[in-house]
PDB file of C-alpha atoms in Angstrom:
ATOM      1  CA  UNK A 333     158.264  81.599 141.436  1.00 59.00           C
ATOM      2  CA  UNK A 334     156.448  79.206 138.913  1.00 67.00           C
ATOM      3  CA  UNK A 335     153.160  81.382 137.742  1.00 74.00           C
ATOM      4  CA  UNK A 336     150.815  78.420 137.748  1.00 81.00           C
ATOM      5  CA  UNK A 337     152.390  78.453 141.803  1.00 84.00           C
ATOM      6  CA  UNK A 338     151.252  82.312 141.879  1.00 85.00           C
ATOM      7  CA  UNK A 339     148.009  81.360 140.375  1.00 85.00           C
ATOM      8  CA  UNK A 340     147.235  78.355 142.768  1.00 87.00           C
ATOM      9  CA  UNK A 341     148.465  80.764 145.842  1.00 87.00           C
ATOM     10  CA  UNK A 342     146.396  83.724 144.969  1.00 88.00           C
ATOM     11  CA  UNK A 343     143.156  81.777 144.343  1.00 88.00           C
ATOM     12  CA  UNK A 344     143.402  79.377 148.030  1.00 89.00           C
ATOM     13  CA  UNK A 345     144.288  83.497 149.175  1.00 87.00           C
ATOM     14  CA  UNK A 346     141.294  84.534 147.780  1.00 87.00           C
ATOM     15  CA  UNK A 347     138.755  81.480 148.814  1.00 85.00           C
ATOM     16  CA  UNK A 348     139.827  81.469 152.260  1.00 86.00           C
ATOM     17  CA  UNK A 349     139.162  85.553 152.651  1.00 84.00           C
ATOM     18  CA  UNK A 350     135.574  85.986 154.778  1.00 85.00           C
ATOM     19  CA  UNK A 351     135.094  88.657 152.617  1.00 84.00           C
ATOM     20  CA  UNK A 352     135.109  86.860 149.560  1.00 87.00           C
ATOM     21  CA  UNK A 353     133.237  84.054 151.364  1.00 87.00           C
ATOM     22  CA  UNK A 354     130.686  86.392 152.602  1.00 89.00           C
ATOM     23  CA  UNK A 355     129.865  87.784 148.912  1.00 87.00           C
ATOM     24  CA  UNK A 356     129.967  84.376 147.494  1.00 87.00           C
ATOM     25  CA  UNK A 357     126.435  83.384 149.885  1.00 89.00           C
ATOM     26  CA  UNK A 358     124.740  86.224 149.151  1.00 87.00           C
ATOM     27  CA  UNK A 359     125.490  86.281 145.651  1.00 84.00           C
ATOM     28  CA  UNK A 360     124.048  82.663 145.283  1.00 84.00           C
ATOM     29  CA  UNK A 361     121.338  83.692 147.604  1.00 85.00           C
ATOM     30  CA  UNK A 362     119.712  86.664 145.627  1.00 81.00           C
ATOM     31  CA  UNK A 363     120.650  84.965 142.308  1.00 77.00           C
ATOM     32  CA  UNK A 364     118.560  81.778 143.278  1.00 76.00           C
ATOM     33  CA  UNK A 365     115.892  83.849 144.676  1.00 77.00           C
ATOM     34  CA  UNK A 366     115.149  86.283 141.587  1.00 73.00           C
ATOM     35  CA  UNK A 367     115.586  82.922 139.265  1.00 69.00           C
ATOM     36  CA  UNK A 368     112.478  81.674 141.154  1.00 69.00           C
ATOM     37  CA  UNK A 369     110.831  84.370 141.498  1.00 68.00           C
ATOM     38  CA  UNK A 370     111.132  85.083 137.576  1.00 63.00           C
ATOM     39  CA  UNK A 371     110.314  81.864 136.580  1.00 61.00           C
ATOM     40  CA  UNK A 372     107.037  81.148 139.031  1.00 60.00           C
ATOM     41  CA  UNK A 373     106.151  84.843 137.990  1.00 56.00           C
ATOM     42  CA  UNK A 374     106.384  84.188 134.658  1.00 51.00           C
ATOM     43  CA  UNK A 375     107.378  81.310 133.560  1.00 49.00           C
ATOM     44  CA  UNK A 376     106.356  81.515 130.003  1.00 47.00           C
ATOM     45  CA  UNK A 377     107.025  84.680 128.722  1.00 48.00           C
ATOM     46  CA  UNK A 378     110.195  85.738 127.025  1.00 51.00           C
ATOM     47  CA  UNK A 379     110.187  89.923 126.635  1.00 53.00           C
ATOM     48  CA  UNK A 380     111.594  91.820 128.994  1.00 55.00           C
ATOM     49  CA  UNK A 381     109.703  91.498 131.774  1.00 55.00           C
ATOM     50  CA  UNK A 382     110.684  93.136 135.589  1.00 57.00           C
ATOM     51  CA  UNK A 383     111.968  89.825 136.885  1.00 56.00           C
ATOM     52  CA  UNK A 384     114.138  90.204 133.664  1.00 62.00           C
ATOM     53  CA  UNK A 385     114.927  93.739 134.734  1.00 65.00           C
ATOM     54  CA  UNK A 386     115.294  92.682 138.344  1.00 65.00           C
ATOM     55  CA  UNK A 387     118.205  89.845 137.212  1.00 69.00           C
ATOM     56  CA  UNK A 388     120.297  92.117 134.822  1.00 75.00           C
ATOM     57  CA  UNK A 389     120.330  94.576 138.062  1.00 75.00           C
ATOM     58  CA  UNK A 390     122.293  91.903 140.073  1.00 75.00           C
ATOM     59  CA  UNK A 391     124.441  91.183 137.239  1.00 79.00           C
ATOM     60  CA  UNK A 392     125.155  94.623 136.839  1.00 84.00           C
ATOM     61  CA  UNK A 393     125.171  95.889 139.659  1.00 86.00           C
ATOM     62  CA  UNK A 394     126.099  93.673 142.862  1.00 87.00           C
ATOM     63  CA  UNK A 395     128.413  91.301 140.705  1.00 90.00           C
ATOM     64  CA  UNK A 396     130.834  94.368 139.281  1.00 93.00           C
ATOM     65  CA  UNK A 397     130.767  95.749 143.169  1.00 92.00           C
ATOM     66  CA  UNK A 398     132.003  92.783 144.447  1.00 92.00           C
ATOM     67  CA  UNK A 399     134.324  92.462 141.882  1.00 94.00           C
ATOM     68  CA  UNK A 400     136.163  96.025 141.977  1.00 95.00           C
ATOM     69  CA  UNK A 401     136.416  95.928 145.753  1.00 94.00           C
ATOM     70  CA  UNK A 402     137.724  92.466 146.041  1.00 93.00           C
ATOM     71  CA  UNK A 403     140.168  92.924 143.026  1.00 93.00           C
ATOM     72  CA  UNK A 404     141.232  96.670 143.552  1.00 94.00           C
ATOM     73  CA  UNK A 405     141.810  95.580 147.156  1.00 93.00           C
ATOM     74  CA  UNK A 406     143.979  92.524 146.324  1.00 91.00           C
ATOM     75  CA  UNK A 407     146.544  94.678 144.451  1.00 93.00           C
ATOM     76  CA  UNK A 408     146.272  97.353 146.865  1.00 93.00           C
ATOM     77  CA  UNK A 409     146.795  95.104 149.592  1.00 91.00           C
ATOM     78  CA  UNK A 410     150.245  93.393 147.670  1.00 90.00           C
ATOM     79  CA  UNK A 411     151.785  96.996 147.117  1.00 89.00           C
ATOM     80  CA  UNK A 412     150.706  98.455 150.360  1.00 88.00           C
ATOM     81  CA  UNK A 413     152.386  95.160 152.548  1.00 87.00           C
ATOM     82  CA  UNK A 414     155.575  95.070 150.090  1.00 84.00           C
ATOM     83  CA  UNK A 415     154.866  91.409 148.914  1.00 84.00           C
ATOM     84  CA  UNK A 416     155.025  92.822 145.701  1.00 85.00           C
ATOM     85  CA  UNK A 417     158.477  94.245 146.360  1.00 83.00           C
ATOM     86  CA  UNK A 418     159.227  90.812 147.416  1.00 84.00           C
ATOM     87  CA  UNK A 419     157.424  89.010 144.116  1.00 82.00           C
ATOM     88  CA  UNK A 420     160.020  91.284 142.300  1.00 80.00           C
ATOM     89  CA  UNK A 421     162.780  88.829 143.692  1.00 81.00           C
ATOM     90  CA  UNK A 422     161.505  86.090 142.232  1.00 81.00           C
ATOM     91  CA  UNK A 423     162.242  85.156 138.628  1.00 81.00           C
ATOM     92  CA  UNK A 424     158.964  86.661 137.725  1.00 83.00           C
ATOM     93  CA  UNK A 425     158.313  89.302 135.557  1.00 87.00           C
ATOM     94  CA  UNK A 426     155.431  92.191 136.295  1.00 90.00           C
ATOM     95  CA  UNK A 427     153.253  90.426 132.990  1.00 91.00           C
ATOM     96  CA  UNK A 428     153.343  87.000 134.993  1.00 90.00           C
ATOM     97  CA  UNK A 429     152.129  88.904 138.210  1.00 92.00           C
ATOM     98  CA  UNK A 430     149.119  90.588 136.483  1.00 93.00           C
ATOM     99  CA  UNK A 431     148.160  87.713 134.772  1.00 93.00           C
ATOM    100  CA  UNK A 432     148.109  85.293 137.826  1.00 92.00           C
ATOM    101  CA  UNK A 433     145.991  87.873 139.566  1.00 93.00           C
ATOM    102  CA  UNK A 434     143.542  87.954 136.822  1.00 95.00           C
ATOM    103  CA  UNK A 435     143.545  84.449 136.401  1.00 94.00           C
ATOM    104  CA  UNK A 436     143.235  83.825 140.156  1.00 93.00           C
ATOM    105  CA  UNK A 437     140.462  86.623 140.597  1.00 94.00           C
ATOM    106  CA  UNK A 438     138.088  85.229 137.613  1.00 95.00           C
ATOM    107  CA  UNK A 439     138.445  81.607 138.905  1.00 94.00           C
ATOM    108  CA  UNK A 440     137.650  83.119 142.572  1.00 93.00           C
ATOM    109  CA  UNK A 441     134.302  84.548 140.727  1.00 93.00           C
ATOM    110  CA  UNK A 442     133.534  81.966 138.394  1.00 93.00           C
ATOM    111  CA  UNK A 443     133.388  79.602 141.578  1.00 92.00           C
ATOM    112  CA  UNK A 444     130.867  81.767 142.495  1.00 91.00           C
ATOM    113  CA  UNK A 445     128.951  82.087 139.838  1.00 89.00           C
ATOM    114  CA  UNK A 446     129.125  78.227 139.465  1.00 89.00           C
ATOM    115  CA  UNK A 447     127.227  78.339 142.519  1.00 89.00           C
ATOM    116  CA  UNK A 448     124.490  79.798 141.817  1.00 84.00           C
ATOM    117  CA  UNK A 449     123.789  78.289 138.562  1.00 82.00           C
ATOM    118  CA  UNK A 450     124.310  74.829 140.337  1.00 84.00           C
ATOM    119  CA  UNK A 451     121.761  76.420 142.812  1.00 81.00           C
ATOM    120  CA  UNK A 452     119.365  77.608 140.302  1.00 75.00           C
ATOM    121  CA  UNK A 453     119.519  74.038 138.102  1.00 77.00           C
ATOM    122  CA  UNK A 454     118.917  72.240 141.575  1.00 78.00           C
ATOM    123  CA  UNK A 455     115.831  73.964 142.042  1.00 71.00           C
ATOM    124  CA  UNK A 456     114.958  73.181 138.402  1.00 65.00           C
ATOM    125  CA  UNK A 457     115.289  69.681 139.313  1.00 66.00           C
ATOM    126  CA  UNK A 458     112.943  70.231 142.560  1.00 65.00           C
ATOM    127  CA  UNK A 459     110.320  72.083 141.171  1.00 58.00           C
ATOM    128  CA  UNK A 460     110.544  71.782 137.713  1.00 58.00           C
ATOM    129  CA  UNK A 461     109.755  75.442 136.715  1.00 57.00           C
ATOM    130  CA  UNK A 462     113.773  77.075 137.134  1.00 56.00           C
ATOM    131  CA  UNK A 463     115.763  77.121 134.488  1.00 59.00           C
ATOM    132  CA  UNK A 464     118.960  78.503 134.039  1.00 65.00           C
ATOM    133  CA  UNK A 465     118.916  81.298 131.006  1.00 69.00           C
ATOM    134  CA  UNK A 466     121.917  80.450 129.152  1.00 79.00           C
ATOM    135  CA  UNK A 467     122.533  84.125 127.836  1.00 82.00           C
ATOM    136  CA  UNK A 468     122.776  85.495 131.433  1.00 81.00           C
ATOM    137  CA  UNK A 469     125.682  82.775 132.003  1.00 84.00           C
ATOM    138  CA  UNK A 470     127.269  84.169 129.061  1.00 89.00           C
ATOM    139  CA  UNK A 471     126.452  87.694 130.068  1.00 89.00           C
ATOM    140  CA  UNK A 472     128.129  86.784 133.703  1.00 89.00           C
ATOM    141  CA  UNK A 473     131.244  85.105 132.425  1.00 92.00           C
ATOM    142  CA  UNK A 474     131.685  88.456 129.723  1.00 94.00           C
ATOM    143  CA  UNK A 475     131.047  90.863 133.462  1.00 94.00           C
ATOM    144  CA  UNK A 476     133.695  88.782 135.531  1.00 95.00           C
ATOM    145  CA  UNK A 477     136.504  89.404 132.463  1.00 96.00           C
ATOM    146  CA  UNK A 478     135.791  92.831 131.950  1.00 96.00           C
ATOM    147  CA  UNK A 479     135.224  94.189 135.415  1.00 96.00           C
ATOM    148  CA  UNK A 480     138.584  91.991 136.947  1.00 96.00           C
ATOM    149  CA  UNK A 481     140.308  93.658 134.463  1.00 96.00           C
ATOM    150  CA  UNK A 482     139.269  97.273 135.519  1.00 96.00           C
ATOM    151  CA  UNK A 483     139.655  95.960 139.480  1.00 96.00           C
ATOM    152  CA  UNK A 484     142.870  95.252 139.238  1.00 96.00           C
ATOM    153  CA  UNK A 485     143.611  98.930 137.122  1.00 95.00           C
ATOM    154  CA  UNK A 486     142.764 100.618 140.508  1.00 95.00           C
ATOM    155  CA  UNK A 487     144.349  98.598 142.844  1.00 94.00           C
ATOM    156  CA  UNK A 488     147.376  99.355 140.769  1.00 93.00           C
ATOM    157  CA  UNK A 489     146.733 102.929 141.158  1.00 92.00           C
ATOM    158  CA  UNK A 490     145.526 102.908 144.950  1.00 91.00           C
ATOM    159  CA  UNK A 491     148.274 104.088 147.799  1.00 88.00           C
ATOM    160  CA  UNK A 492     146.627 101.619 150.039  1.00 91.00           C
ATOM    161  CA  UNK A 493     143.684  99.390 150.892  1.00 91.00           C
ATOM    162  CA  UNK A 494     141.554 101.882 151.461  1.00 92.00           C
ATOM    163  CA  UNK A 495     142.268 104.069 148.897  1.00 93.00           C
ATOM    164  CA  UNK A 496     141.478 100.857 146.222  1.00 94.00           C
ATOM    165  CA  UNK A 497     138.092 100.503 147.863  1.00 93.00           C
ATOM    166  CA  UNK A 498     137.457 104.636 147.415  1.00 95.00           C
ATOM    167  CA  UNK A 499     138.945 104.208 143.852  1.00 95.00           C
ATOM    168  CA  UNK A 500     136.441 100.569 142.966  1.00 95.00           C
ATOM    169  CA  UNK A 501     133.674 102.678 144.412  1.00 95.00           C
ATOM    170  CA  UNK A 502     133.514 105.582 142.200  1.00 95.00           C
ATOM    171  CA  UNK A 503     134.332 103.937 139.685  1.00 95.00           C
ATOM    172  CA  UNK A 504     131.239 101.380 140.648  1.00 95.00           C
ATOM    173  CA  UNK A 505     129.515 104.666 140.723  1.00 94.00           C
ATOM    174  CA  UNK A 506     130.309 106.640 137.282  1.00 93.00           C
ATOM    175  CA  UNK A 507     129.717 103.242 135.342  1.00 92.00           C
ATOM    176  CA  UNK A 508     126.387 102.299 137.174  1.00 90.00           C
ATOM    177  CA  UNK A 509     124.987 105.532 137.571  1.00 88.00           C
ATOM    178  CA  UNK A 510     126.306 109.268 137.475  1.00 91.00           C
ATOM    179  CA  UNK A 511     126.702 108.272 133.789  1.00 90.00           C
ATOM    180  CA  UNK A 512     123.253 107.398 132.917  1.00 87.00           C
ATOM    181  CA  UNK A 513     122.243 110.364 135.214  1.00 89.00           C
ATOM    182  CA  UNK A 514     124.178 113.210 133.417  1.00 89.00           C
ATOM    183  CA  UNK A 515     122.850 111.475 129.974  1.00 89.00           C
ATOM    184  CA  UNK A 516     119.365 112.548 131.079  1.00 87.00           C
ATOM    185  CA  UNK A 517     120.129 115.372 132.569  1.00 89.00           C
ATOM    186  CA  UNK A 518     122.246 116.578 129.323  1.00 89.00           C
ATOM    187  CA  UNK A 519     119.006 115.128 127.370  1.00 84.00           C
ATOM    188  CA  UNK A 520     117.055 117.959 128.510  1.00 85.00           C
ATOM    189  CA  UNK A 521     119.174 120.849 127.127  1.00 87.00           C
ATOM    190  CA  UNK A 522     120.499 119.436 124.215  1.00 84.00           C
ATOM    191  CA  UNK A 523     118.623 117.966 121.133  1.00 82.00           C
ATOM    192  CA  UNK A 524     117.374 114.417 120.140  1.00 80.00           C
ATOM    193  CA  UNK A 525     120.186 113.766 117.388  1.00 84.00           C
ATOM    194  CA  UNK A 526     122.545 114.800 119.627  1.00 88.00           C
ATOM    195  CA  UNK A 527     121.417 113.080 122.892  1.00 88.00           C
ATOM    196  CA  UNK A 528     121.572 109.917 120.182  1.00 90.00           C
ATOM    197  CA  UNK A 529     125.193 110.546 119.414  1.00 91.00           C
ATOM    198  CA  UNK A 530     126.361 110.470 123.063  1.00 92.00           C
ATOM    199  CA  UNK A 531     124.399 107.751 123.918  1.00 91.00           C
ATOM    200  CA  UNK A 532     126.193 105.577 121.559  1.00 92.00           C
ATOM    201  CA  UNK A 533     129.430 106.676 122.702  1.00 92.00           C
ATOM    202  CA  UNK A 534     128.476 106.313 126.560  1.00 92.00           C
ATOM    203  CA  UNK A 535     127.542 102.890 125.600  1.00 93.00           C
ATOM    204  CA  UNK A 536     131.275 101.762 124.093  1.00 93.00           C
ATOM    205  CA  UNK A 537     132.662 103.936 126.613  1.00 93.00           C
ATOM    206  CA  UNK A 538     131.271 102.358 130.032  1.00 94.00           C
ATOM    207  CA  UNK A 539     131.685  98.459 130.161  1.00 94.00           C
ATOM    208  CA  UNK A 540     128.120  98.102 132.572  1.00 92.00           C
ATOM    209  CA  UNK A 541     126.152  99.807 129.387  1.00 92.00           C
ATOM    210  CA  UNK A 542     128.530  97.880 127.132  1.00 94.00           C
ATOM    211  CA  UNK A 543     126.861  94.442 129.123  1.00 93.00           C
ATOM    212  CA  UNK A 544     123.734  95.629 128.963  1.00 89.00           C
ATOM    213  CA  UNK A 545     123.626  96.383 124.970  1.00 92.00           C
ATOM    214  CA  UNK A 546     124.769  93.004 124.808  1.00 92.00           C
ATOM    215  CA  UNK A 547     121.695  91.812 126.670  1.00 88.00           C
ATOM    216  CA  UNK A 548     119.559  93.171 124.117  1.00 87.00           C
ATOM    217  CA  UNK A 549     121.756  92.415 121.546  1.00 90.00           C
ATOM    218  CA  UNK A 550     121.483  88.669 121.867  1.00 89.00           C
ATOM    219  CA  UNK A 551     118.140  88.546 123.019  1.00 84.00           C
ATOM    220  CA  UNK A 552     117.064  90.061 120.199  1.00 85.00           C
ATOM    221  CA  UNK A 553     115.071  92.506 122.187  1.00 83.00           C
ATOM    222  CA  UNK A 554     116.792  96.296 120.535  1.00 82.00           C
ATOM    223  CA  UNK A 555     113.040  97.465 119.861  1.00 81.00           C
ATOM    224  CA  UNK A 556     113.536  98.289 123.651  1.00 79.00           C
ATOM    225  CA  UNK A 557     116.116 101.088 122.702  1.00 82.00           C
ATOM    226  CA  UNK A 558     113.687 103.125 120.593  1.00 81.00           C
ATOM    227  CA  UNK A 559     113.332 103.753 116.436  1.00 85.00           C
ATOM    228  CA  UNK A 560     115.555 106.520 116.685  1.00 85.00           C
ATOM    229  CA  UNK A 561     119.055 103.343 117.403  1.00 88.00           C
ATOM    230  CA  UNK A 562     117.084 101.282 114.837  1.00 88.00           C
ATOM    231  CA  UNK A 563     120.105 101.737 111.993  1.00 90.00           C
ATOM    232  CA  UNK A 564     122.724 101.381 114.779  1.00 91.00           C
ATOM    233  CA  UNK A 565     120.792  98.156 116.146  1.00 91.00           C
ATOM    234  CA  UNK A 566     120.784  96.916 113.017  1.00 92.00           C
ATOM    235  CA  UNK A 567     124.337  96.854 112.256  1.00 93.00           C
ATOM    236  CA  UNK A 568     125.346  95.339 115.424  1.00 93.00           C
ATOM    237  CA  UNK A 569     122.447  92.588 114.689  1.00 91.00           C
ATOM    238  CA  UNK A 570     124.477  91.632 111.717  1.00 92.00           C
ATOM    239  CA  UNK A 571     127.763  89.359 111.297  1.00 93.00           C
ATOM    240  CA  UNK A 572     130.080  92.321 111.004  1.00 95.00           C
ATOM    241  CA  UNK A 573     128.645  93.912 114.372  1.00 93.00           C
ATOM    242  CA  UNK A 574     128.916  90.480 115.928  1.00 94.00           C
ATOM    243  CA  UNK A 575     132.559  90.760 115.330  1.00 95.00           C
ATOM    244  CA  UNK A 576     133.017  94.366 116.538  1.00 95.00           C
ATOM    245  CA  UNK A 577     131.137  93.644 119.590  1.00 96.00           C
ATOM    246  CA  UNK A 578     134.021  90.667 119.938  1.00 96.00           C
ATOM    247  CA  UNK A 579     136.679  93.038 119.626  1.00 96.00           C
ATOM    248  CA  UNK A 580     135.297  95.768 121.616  1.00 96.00           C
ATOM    249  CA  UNK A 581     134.955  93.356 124.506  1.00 96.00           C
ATOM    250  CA  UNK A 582     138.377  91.991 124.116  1.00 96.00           C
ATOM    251  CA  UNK A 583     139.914  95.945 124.150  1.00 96.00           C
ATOM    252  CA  UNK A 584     137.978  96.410 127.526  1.00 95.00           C
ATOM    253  CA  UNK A 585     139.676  93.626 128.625  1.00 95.00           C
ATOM    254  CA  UNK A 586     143.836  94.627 127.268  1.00 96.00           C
ATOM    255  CA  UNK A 587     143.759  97.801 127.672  1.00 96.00           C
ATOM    256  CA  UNK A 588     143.122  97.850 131.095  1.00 96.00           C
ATOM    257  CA  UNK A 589     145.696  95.331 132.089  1.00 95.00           C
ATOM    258  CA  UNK A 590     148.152  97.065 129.585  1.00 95.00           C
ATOM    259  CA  UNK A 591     148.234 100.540 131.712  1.00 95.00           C
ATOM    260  CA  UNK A 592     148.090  98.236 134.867  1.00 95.00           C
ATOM    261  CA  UNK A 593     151.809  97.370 133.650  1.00 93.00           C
ATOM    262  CA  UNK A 594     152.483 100.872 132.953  1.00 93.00           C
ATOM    263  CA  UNK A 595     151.511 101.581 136.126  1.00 92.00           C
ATOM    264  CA  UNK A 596     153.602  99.279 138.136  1.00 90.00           C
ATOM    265  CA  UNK A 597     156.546  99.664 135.846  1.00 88.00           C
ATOM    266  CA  UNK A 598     155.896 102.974 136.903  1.00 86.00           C
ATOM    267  CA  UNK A 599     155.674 102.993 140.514  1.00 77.00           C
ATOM    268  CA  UNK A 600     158.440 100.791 140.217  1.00 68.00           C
ATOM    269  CA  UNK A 601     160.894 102.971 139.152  1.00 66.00           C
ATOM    270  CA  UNK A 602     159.759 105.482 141.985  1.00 59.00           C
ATOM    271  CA  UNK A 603     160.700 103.366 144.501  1.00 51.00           C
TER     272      UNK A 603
END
């Protein structure tokens, strides 16, 4: 099977699911609706503000859910039915089938997302006041390529359907928040140097902190983060830590696809 074939089958798959169609309105919904609300609220201020607060939430939070359920799911769903068995037939190797469901599930998303920014600039049009903050669009594109990659990592290590939604879940759950929650919790026992030390590590570690450092990053807002990050704000401020937040982003990307091949090579083998 050709892969731009796979590609083009997966994504009319993925669009015609009521699931995905389901997340896709309320996505644009609440996106439109805290983008007005920001914007009538406060329309001239820049710092971070809780309508600011209240849109990095949905990135972070609704937009990877969607994305690990949907993604893990797909996968799941492939292996669990045998039409990955099938795929196997084809001239196509296990490469060409992960990338054409990556491909396919960040054009499913980036429909979406195209959505609600044509939603949000339509309203700037109406009203005059929206506007669409260009560093969240880049902040959404960076959430859709690293969280698709991670989705598709669990489906590949799900049983069954089920089991990838369990899987997307905690995983939804460590990154989002029994991480931050065990950092303050350990913050209470242990002290302020070392409290800094895992912080910085949680933050390369889990891709949702990862996004959200690059948030302040580029807004030029790392004040928020305290005096005690100020040397490791100012190295990522500079060209060098431009370029390691590049490559950091691009590793949570491979990696995860790389033991997604592992995996099915893997399971392969077992069957």
């Amino acid at each position: 099977m050709n892969n731009h074939l796979f590609i083009r089958l997966e994504w009319r798959q993925m669009l015609r699911s009521r699931w995905m169609q389901l997340v896709a309105v309320l996505f644009v919904f609440v996106f439109a609706a805290i983008s007005l609300i920001q914007q009538i609220a406060l329309p001239d201020f820049n710092g971070f503000t809780r309508q600011t607060a209240s849109f990095l939430n949905l990135l972070l939070f609704l937009l990877p859910l969607f994305i690990l359920t949907i993604g893990s799911m797909g996968v799941a769903s492939d292996l669990e039915s045998g039409w990955f068995s099938l795929l196997k037939t084809y001239p196509m190797t296990i490469t060409q089938y992960i990338f054409g469901k990556y491909i396919a599930l960040i054009l499913s998303f980036m429909l979406i997302l195209c959505l609600a920014f044509a939603v949000v600039l339509g309203m700037s049009g109406i009203s005059g006041q929206v506007h669409l903050p260009l560093l969240f669009v880049g902040l959404s594109i960076m959430t859709v390529l690293l969280f698709s990659s991670i989705a598709i990592l669990c489906g590949s290590f799900a049983k069954n359907r089920l089991h990838a939604l369990a899987l997307s879940l905690v995983v939804w759950a460590v990154s989002l928040l029994l991480l931050s929650y065990a950092l303050m919790a350990i913050g209470t026992v242990v002290a302020g140097h070392v409290l800094q030390k895992l912080t910085i590590i949680i933050l390369h570690i889990n891709p949702a902190e990862w996004v959200r450092f690059g948030y302040f990053l580029f807004s030029d807002q790392t004040s928020v983060l305290g005096p005690s990050f100020y040397s490791f704000t100012e190295f990522y401020s500079s060209t060098v830590g431009y370029v390691l937040y590049a490559v950091v982003t691009i590793l949570w990307i491979v990696i995860p696809l790389v033991f997604v091949k592992w995996v099915l090579m893997k399971r392969g083998r077992q069957a």
